[in-house]
């Protein structure tokens, strides 16, 4: 065979009666020889792709073990195991010299293309084990049984020839549901139908072939092209490409898959229960089968022409393209089957749930309607495979039951203490017989119900518990009390004490603003711009803070009421307020201080105005007046000093929200600058100012009232703008001088010792004296270094009153205590 082996074609016999020297037509594959797919089955029997197409196209009629090719699974829930037996006995061949080159038929007869030159004899056998699986079987049990069967088969085909074919009780139980179909080249007395029978037959197969070689059949044949022997012989010009072969196999496989899935759907409860659904699936299965037969017939007519080069290979490609454009293409079939499988699962689920509630599938509804014991009949009817028919007592015809629409969730309109007013939207659905409002504490399981009248738009729930979260929803009640519910809204009743505390905060802020407004309406507040600005700032800061606080309260109350926040969010806000500079205590103390300051300032102003002083805001104009030599100004020195609380408030408002906390180290002082000592000093300054005004008769001295910050003189001071001086000075009165001491009385003369003044405010020291009964005082100057003063020309035996006087700026005089001296003879 070596001389011709290079041109040989090796092919499967497939049970056909091959003999050496017979002719073979490769164009039509005449005289032609574990997974269940079209691709894997031929592999089991060593069939190449070209020959497999001929089998699919019906060109080859198979027999013996090759009939296994036609055994296709009918269901995806079917478990299948295949045991293949393969044995060879002898090989026969023709040598080159034996080839009949002279006796080749005339080419016009077109008998064949090849001659049989070799045959391998033996036998094939296929045992196909199937187990049907129902939908309600336990998948674990089925898997276990399949594994037991598989392990037994693996033991049978192992290299150990002494494999034990006997089965114990557990194995027998596991394989009892398997059926066997035998396909073989052996003629058996009876074909095995059970797993146990198949094991016995499998063990006897080698003995059968050995005892009777006549049982051997051709397994594989070798073909030699006739055109190599004679030019007149027909030629096999070309074969079909592997890609087209695989595509064709894939098309047939997809159609087989569709038929199997239809078979599975037909066995399921939805198709068995509903004839319309069954008919739909059955029609698809039949259409797929008819289409596949037509496609196979076309394939059978194309293959010989393509092999014989009568047609181009593209004609097969055109057939495949035509299939892809048809409704039977794999994509459309898969999509349709997926949708039916989904429908089947949904229907099956609904049926199971209805069955759990006691409903049952009925075909003869008339019999039930005639039952006198039946008042109403509710039928869950699959129309497009979904309608519920209601047969009401007293009604002649059934109506399609329509459930009420899902109602709109209730809306909170107002919360008052332990009551809440809810807005309900009337249902537009005619199926709603009665709307209701349901509510309960979240932790409870039982719902309370409030009816909603036809024209009622609001429902008020009363006596709700504080600090309790409630669930509230609307319910639409339809026929037979079928009820649909709205979404659940959550509502919490906030503790009244907490709400009052929050209201108290805004009330106190409003009170502070109101007090500021009262102070601003007082005309005396406008006297000094610094004091006015502080009041305006306080009012503005409180307004900003109150608005911000109110917005936060409203937002938080909404969130807490609707259970988006816990109540602690409100208590935290309240605590943050108390820790802020806007706390109630600090604001009240500030207002009290300002009222006291304004009252005191007004008291002093009134007395100053009564003496003729005037408030002047343009000091420069007064100082520029050529007629004015000296300006004496009663100055309020603490009205313009920085206010610590206002600074705190401003900083608080400017700070980011997260850092708005009160710093204990910078807590504003609660004490006013207007202490008792400062008030007394202001009073003394007022007395001095009045004395200066009464002592000055010159029009060149101007007396005014002003405000200027002066830390060294809290409260007030008297500022003196003297003519010829560049800077103003704080007027200081001279100290009270020491009382003069009588050193000697000589007749009409008296020698007095005077103590020089240590006060820098004293410009001049004078000694004043007069007759006791007189009112006018005479004056004697005391020089700077003078320690004694002698009074002469006094009257004899007369009492005199004598005292020292310290004269300061603007001739302001401070007198000492008076002594009495009696002159001699």
mmCIF file with all atom_site columns, N, CA and C in Angstrom, residues 31-75:
data_model
loop_
_atom_site.group_PDB
_atom_site.id
_atom_site.type_symbol
_atom_site.label_atom_id
_atom_site.label_alt_id
_atom_site.label_comp_id
_atom_site.label_asym_id
_atom_site.label_entity_id
_atom_site.label_seq_id
_atom_site.pdbx_PDB_ins_code
_atom_site.Cartn_x
_atom_site.Cartn_y
_atom_site.Cartn_z
_atom_site.occupancy
_atom_site.B_iso_or_equiv
_atom_site.pdbx_formal_charge
_atom_site.auth_seq_id
_atom_site.auth_comp_id
_atom_site.auth_asym_id
_atom_site.auth_atom_id
_atom_site.pdbx_PDB_model_num
ATOM 1   N N  . UNK A 1 31 ? -21.822 4.309  -0.405 1.00 0.00 ? 31 UNK A N  1
ATOM 2   C CA . UNK A 1 31 ? -21.127 3.222  0.274  1.00 0.00 ? 31 UNK A CA 1
ATOM 3   C C  . UNK A 1 31 ? -20.425 3.749  1.534  1.00 0.00 ? 31 UNK A C  1
ATOM 4   N N  . UNK A 1 32 ? -21.040 4.715  2.199  1.00 0.00 ? 32 UNK A N  1
ATOM 5   C CA . UNK A 1 32 ? -20.404 5.316  3.398  1.00 0.00 ? 32 UNK A CA 1
ATOM 6   C C  . UNK A 1 32 ? -20.556 4.374  4.604  1.00 0.00 ? 32 UNK A C  1
ATOM 7   N N  . UNK A 1 33 ? -19.129 4.350  5.710  1.00 0.00 ? 33 UNK A N  1
ATOM 8   C CA . UNK A 1 33 ? -19.323 4.036  7.123  1.00 0.00 ? 33 UNK A CA 1
ATOM 9   C C  . UNK A 1 33 ? -19.826 5.381  7.787  1.00 0.00 ? 33 UNK A C  1
ATOM 10  N N  . UNK A 1 34 ? -18.565 11.378 27.031 1.00 0.00 ? 34 UNK A N  1
ATOM 11  C CA . UNK A 1 34 ? -19.518 11.278 25.990 1.00 0.00 ? 34 UNK A CA 1
ATOM 12  C C  . UNK A 1 34 ? -20.509 12.391 26.118 1.00 0.00 ? 34 UNK A C  1
ATOM 13  N N  . UNK A 1 35 ? -20.573 13.142 25.028 1.00 0.00 ? 35 UNK A N  1
ATOM 14  C CA . UNK A 1 35 ? -21.411 14.325 24.693 1.00 0.00 ? 35 UNK A CA 1
ATOM 15  C C  . UNK A 1 35 ? -22.431 13.878 23.715 1.00 0.00 ? 35 UNK A C  1
ATOM 16  N N  . UNK A 1 36 ? -23.515 14.649 23.518 1.00 0.00 ? 36 UNK A N  1
ATOM 17  C CA . UNK A 1 36 ? -24.592 14.297 22.628 1.00 0.00 ? 36 UNK A CA 1
ATOM 18  C C  . UNK A 1 36 ? -24.693 15.285 21.489 1.00 0.00 ? 36 UNK A C  1
ATOM 19  N N  . UNK A 1 37 ? -23.704 16.137 21.278 1.00 0.00 ? 37 UNK A N  1
ATOM 20  C CA . UNK A 1 37 ? -23.785 17.176 20.256 1.00 0.00 ? 37 UNK A CA 1
ATOM 21  C C  . UNK A 1 37 ? -23.437 16.615 18.894 1.00 0.00 ? 37 UNK A C  1
ATOM 22  N N  . UNK A 1 38 ? -23.812 17.361 17.868 1.00 0.00 ? 38 UNK A N  1
ATOM 23  C CA . UNK A 1 38 ? -23.550 16.965 16.484 1.00 0.00 ? 38 UNK A CA 1
ATOM 24  C C  . UNK A 1 38 ? -22.055 16.877 16.227 1.00 0.00 ? 38 UNK A C  1
ATOM 25  N N  . UNK A 1 39 ? -21.285 17.664 16.954 1.00 0.00 ? 39 UNK A N  1
ATOM 26  C CA . UNK A 1 39 ? -19.826 17.671 16.750 1.00 0.00 ? 39 UNK A CA 1
ATOM 27  C C  . UNK A 1 39 ? -19.159 16.517 17.481 1.00 0.00 ? 39 UNK A C  1
ATOM 28  N N  . UNK A 1 40 ? -19.601 16.246 18.730 1.00 0.00 ? 40 UNK A N  1
ATOM 29  C CA . UNK A 1 40 ? -18.908 15.255 19.551 1.00 0.00 ? 40 UNK A CA 1
ATOM 30  C C  . UNK A 1 40 ? -19.284 13.819 19.197 1.00 0.00 ? 40 UNK A C  1
ATOM 31  N N  . UNK A 1 41 ? -20.501 13.566 18.746 1.00 0.00 ? 41 UNK A N  1
ATOM 32  C CA . UNK A 1 41 ? -20.901 12.202 18.381 1.00 0.00 ? 41 UNK A CA 1
ATOM 33  C C  . UNK A 1 41 ? -20.046 11.625 17.250 1.00 0.00 ? 41 UNK A C  1
ATOM 34  N N  . UNK A 1 42 ? -19.854 12.364 16.141 1.00 0.00 ? 42 UNK A N  1
ATOM 35  C CA . UNK A 1 42 ? -18.989 11.835 15.076 1.00 0.00 ? 42 UNK A CA 1
ATOM 36  C C  . UNK A 1 42 ? -17.564 11.582 15.551 1.00 0.00 ? 42 UNK A C  1
ATOM 37  N N  . UNK A 1 43 ? -17.090 12.397 16.486 1.00 0.00 ? 43 UNK A N  1
ATOM 38  C CA . UNK A 1 43 ? -15.740 12.180 17.006 1.00 0.00 ? 43 UNK A CA 1
ATOM 39  C C  . UNK A 1 43 ? -15.639 10.823 17.686 1.00 0.00 ? 43 UNK A C  1
ATOM 40  N N  . UNK A 1 44 ? -16.735 10.430 18.369 1.00 0.00 ? 44 UNK A N  1
ATOM 41  C CA . UNK A 1 44 ? -16.722 9.144  19.056 1.00 0.00 ? 44 UNK A CA 1
ATOM 42  C C  . UNK A 1 44 ? -16.535 8.002  18.066 1.00 0.00 ? 44 UNK A C  1
ATOM 43  N N  . UNK A 1 45 ? -17.106 8.129  16.851 1.00 0.00 ? 45 UNK A N  1
ATOM 44  C CA . UNK A 1 45 ? -17.030 7.073  15.835 1.00 0.00 ? 45 UNK A CA 1
ATOM 45  C C  . UNK A 1 45 ? -16.003 7.382  14.753 1.00 0.00 ? 45 UNK A C  1
ATOM 46  N N  . UNK A 1 46 ? -15.121 8.358  15.018 1.00 0.00 ? 46 UNK A N  1
ATOM 47  C CA . UNK A 1 46 ? -14.045 8.700  14.069 1.00 0.00 ? 46 UNK A CA 1
ATOM 48  C C  . UNK A 1 46 ? -14.588 9.143  12.714 1.00 0.00 ? 46 UNK A C  1
ATOM 49  N N  . UNK A 1 47 ? -15.602 10.024 12.720 1.00 0.00 ? 47 UNK A N  1
ATOM 50  C CA . UNK A 1 47 ? -16.186 10.525 11.473 1.00 0.00 ? 47 UNK A CA 1
ATOM 51  C C  . UNK A 1 47 ? -15.667 11.929 11.224 1.00 0.00 ? 47 UNK A C  1
ATOM 52  N N  . UNK A 1 48 ? -15.104 12.168 10.008 1.00 0.00 ? 48 UNK A N  1
ATOM 53  C CA . UNK A 1 48 ? -14.608 13.489 9.688  1.00 0.00 ? 48 UNK A CA 1
ATOM 54  C C  . UNK A 1 48 ? -15.765 14.411 9.325  1.00 0.00 ? 48 UNK A C  1
ATOM 55  N N  . UNK A 1 49 ? -15.471 15.749 9.312  1.00 0.00 ? 49 UNK A N  1
ATOM 56  C CA . UNK A 1 49 ? -16.507 16.753 9.103  1.00 0.00 ? 49 UNK A CA 1
ATOM 57  C C  . UNK A 1 49 ? -17.254 16.607 7.800  1.00 0.00 ? 49 UNK A C  1
ATOM 58  N N  . UNK A 1 50 ? -16.564 16.294 6.692  1.00 0.00 ? 50 UNK A N  1
ATOM 59  C CA . UNK A 1 50 ? -17.221 16.189 5.386  1.00 0.00 ? 50 UNK A CA 1
ATOM 60  C C  . UNK A 1 50 ? -18.271 15.096 5.403  1.00 0.00 ? 50 UNK A C  1
ATOM 61  N N  . UNK A 1 51 ? -17.895 13.929 5.989  1.00 0.00 ? 51 UNK A N  1
ATOM 62  C CA . UNK A 1 51 ? -18.826 12.810 6.043  1.00 0.00 ? 51 UNK A CA 1
ATOM 63  C C  . UNK A 1 51 ? -19.991 13.110 6.990  1.00 0.00 ? 51 UNK A C  1
ATOM 64  N N  . UNK A 1 52 ? -19.705 13.865 8.062  1.00 0.00 ? 52 UNK A N  1
ATOM 65  C CA . UNK A 1 52 ? -20.773 14.223 9.009  1.00 0.00 ? 52 UNK A CA 1
ATOM 66  C C  . UNK A 1 52 ? -21.831 15.086 8.328  1.00 0.00 ? 52 UNK A C  1
ATOM 67  N N  . UNK A 1 53 ? -21.391 16.007 7.425  1.00 0.00 ? 53 UNK A N  1
ATOM 68  C CA . UNK A 1 53 ? -22.354 16.820 6.676  1.00 0.00 ? 53 UNK A CA 1
ATOM 69  C C  . UNK A 1 53 ? -23.240 15.935 5.808  1.00 0.00 ? 53 UNK A C  1
ATOM 70  N N  . UNK A 1 54 ? -22.644 14.886 5.222  1.00 0.00 ? 54 UNK A N  1
ATOM 71  C CA . UNK A 1 54 ? -23.429 13.980 4.381  1.00 0.00 ? 54 UNK A CA 1
ATOM 72  C C  . UNK A 1 54 ? -24.461 13.231 5.210  1.00 0.00 ? 54 UNK A C  1
ATOM 73  N N  . UNK A 1 55 ? -24.069 12.886 6.448  1.00 0.00 ? 55 UNK A N  1
ATOM 74  C CA . UNK A 1 55 ? -25.028 12.226 7.336  1.00 0.00 ? 55 UNK A CA 1
ATOM 75  C C  . UNK A 1 55 ? -26.169 13.184 7.669  1.00 0.00 ? 55 UNK A C  1
ATOM 76  N N  . UNK A 1 56 ? -25.812 14.460 8.000  1.00 0.00 ? 56 UNK A N  1
ATOM 77  C CA . UNK A 1 56 ? -26.830 15.460 8.328  1.00 0.00 ? 56 UNK A CA 1
ATOM 78  C C  . UNK A 1 56 ? -27.744 15.720 7.142  1.00 0.00 ? 56 UNK A C  1
ATOM 79  N N  . UNK A 1 57 ? -27.162 15.714 5.934  1.00 0.00 ? 57 UNK A N  1
ATOM 80  C CA . UNK A 1 57 ? -27.937 16.003 4.732  1.00 0.00 ? 57 UNK A CA 1
ATOM 81  C C  . UNK A 1 57 ? -28.739 14.819 4.228  1.00 0.00 ? 57 UNK A C  1
ATOM 82  N N  . UNK A 1 58 ? -28.622 13.654 4.907  1.00 0.00 ? 58 UNK A N  1
ATOM 83  C CA . UNK A 1 58 ? -29.417 12.488 4.519  1.00 0.00 ? 58 UNK A CA 1
ATOM 84  C C  . UNK A 1 58 ? -28.831 11.720 3.355  1.00 0.00 ? 58 UNK A C  1
ATOM 85  N N  . UNK A 1 59 ? -27.590 12.013 2.989  1.00 0.00 ? 59 UNK A N  1
ATOM 86  C CA . UNK A 1 59 ? -26.969 11.296 1.876  1.00 0.00 ? 59 UNK A CA 1
ATOM 87  C C  . UNK A 1 59 ? -26.520 9.908  2.301  1.00 0.00 ? 59 UNK A C  1
ATOM 88  N N  . UNK A 1 60 ? -26.287 9.724  3.602  1.00 0.00 ? 60 UNK A N  1
ATOM 89  C CA . UNK A 1 60 ? -25.767 8.455  4.102  1.00 0.00 ? 60 UNK A CA 1
ATOM 90  C C  . UNK A 1 60 ? -26.815 7.820  5.001  1.00 0.00 ? 60 UNK A C  1
ATOM 91  N N  . UNK A 1 61 ? -27.185 6.593  4.733  1.00 0.00 ? 61 UNK A N  1
ATOM 92  C CA . UNK A 1 61 ? -28.086 5.834  5.588  1.00 0.00 ? 61 UNK A CA 1
ATOM 93  C C  . UNK A 1 61 ? -27.236 4.954  6.488  1.00 0.00 ? 61 UNK A C  1
ATOM 94  N N  . UNK A 1 62 ? -27.270 5.218  7.787  1.00 0.00 ? 62 UNK A N  1
ATOM 95  C CA . UNK A 1 62 ? -26.384 4.519  8.721  1.00 0.00 ? 62 UNK A CA 1
ATOM 96  C C  . UNK A 1 62 ? -27.092 3.308  9.276  1.00 0.00 ? 62 UNK A C  1
ATOM 97  N N  . UNK A 1 63 ? -26.294 2.348  9.784  1.00 0.00 ? 63 UNK A N  1
ATOM 98  C CA . UNK A 1 63 ? -26.847 1.158  10.417 1.00 0.00 ? 63 UNK A CA 1
ATOM 99  C C  . UNK A 1 63 ? -25.900 0.716  11.510 1.00 0.00 ? 63 UNK A C  1
ATOM 100 N N  . UNK A 1 64 ? -26.316 -0.289 12.263 1.00 0.00 ? 64 UNK A N  1
ATOM 101 C CA . UNK A 1 64 ? -25.467 -0.794 13.327 1.00 0.00 ? 64 UNK A CA 1
ATOM 102 C C  . UNK A 1 64 ? -25.213 0.251  14.392 1.00 0.00 ? 64 UNK A C  1
ATOM 103 N N  . UNK A 1 65 ? -23.963 0.270  14.865 1.00 0.00 ? 65 UNK A N  1
ATOM 104 C CA . UNK A 1 65 ? -23.593 1.225  15.926 1.00 0.00 ? 65 UNK A CA 1
ATOM 105 C C  . UNK A 1 65 ? -23.729 2.659  15.461 1.00 0.00 ? 65 UNK A C  1
ATOM 106 N N  . UNK A 1 66 ? -23.654 2.908  14.148 1.00 0.00 ? 66 UNK A N  1
ATOM 107 C CA . UNK A 1 66 ? -23.733 4.276  13.625 1.00 0.00 ? 66 UNK A CA 1
ATOM 108 C C  . UNK A 1 66 ? -25.114 4.885  13.809 1.00 0.00 ? 66 UNK A C  1
ATOM 109 N N  . UNK A 1 67 ? -26.108 4.051  14.126 1.00 0.00 ? 67 UNK A N  1
ATOM 110 C CA . UNK A 1 67 ? -27.430 4.622  14.407 1.00 0.00 ? 67 UNK A CA 1
ATOM 111 C C  . UNK A 1 67 ? -27.398 5.533  15.637 1.00 0.00 ? 67 UNK A C  1
ATOM 112 N N  . UNK A 1 68 ? -26.347 5.377  16.429 1.00 0.00 ? 68 UNK A N  1
ATOM 113 C CA . UNK A 1 68 ? -26.175 6.246  17.610 1.00 0.00 ? 68 UNK A CA 1
ATOM 114 C C  . UNK A 1 68 ? -26.169 7.722  17.206 1.00 0.00 ? 68 UNK A C  1
ATOM 115 N N  . UNK A 1 69 ? -25.712 7.990  15.964 1.00 0.00 ? 69 UNK A N  1
ATOM 116 C CA . UNK A 1 69 ? -25.666 9.373  15.484 1.00 0.00 ? 69 UNK A CA 1
ATOM 117 C C  . UNK A 1 69 ? -27.052 10.002 15.437 1.00 0.00 ? 69 UNK A C  1
ATOM 118 N N  . UNK A 1 70 ? -28.061 9.185  15.268 1.00 0.00 ? 70 UNK A N  1
ATOM 119 C CA . UNK A 1 70 ? -29.419 9.706  15.139 1.00 0.00 ? 70 UNK A CA 1
ATOM 120 C C  . UNK A 1 70 ? -30.142 9.818  16.487 1.00 0.00 ? 70 UNK A C  1
ATOM 121 N N  . UNK A 1 71 ? -29.491 9.305  17.549 1.00 0.00 ? 71 UNK A N  1
ATOM 122 C CA . UNK A 1 71 ? -30.126 9.351  18.882 1.00 0.00 ? 71 UNK A CA 1
ATOM 123 C C  . UNK A 1 71 ? -29.780 10.690 19.548 1.00 0.00 ? 71 UNK A C  1
ATOM 124 N N  . UNK A 1 72 ? -30.736 11.567 19.582 1.00 0.00 ? 72 UNK A N  1
ATOM 125 C CA . UNK A 1 72 ? -30.519 12.914 20.130 1.00 0.00 ? 72 UNK A CA 1
ATOM 126 C C  . UNK A 1 72 ? -31.308 13.088 21.421 1.00 0.00 ? 72 UNK A C  1
ATOM 127 N N  . UNK A 1 73 ? -30.710 13.766 22.396 1.00 0.00 ? 73 UNK A N  1
ATOM 128 C CA . UNK A 1 73 ? -31.417 14.072 23.645 1.00 0.00 ? 73 UNK A CA 1
ATOM 129 C C  . UNK A 1 73 ? -32.664 14.907 23.345 1.00 0.00 ? 73 UNK A C  1
ATOM 130 N N  . UNK A 1 74 ? -33.693 14.613 24.095 1.00 0.00 ? 74 UNK A N  1
ATOM 131 C CA . UNK A 1 74 ? -34.948 15.350 23.881 1.00 0.00 ? 74 UNK A CA 1
ATOM 132 C C  . UNK A 1 74 ? -35.202 16.401 24.947 1.00 0.00 ? 74 UNK A C  1
ATOM 133 N N  . UNK A 1 75 ? -34.332 16.450 25.971 1.00 0.00 ? 75 UNK A N  1
ATOM 134 C CA . UNK A 1 75 ? -34.584 17.387 27.073 1.00 0.00 ? 75 UNK A CA 1
ATOM 135 C C  . UNK A 1 75 ? -33.266 17.790 27.722 1.00 0.00 ? 75 UNK A C  1
#
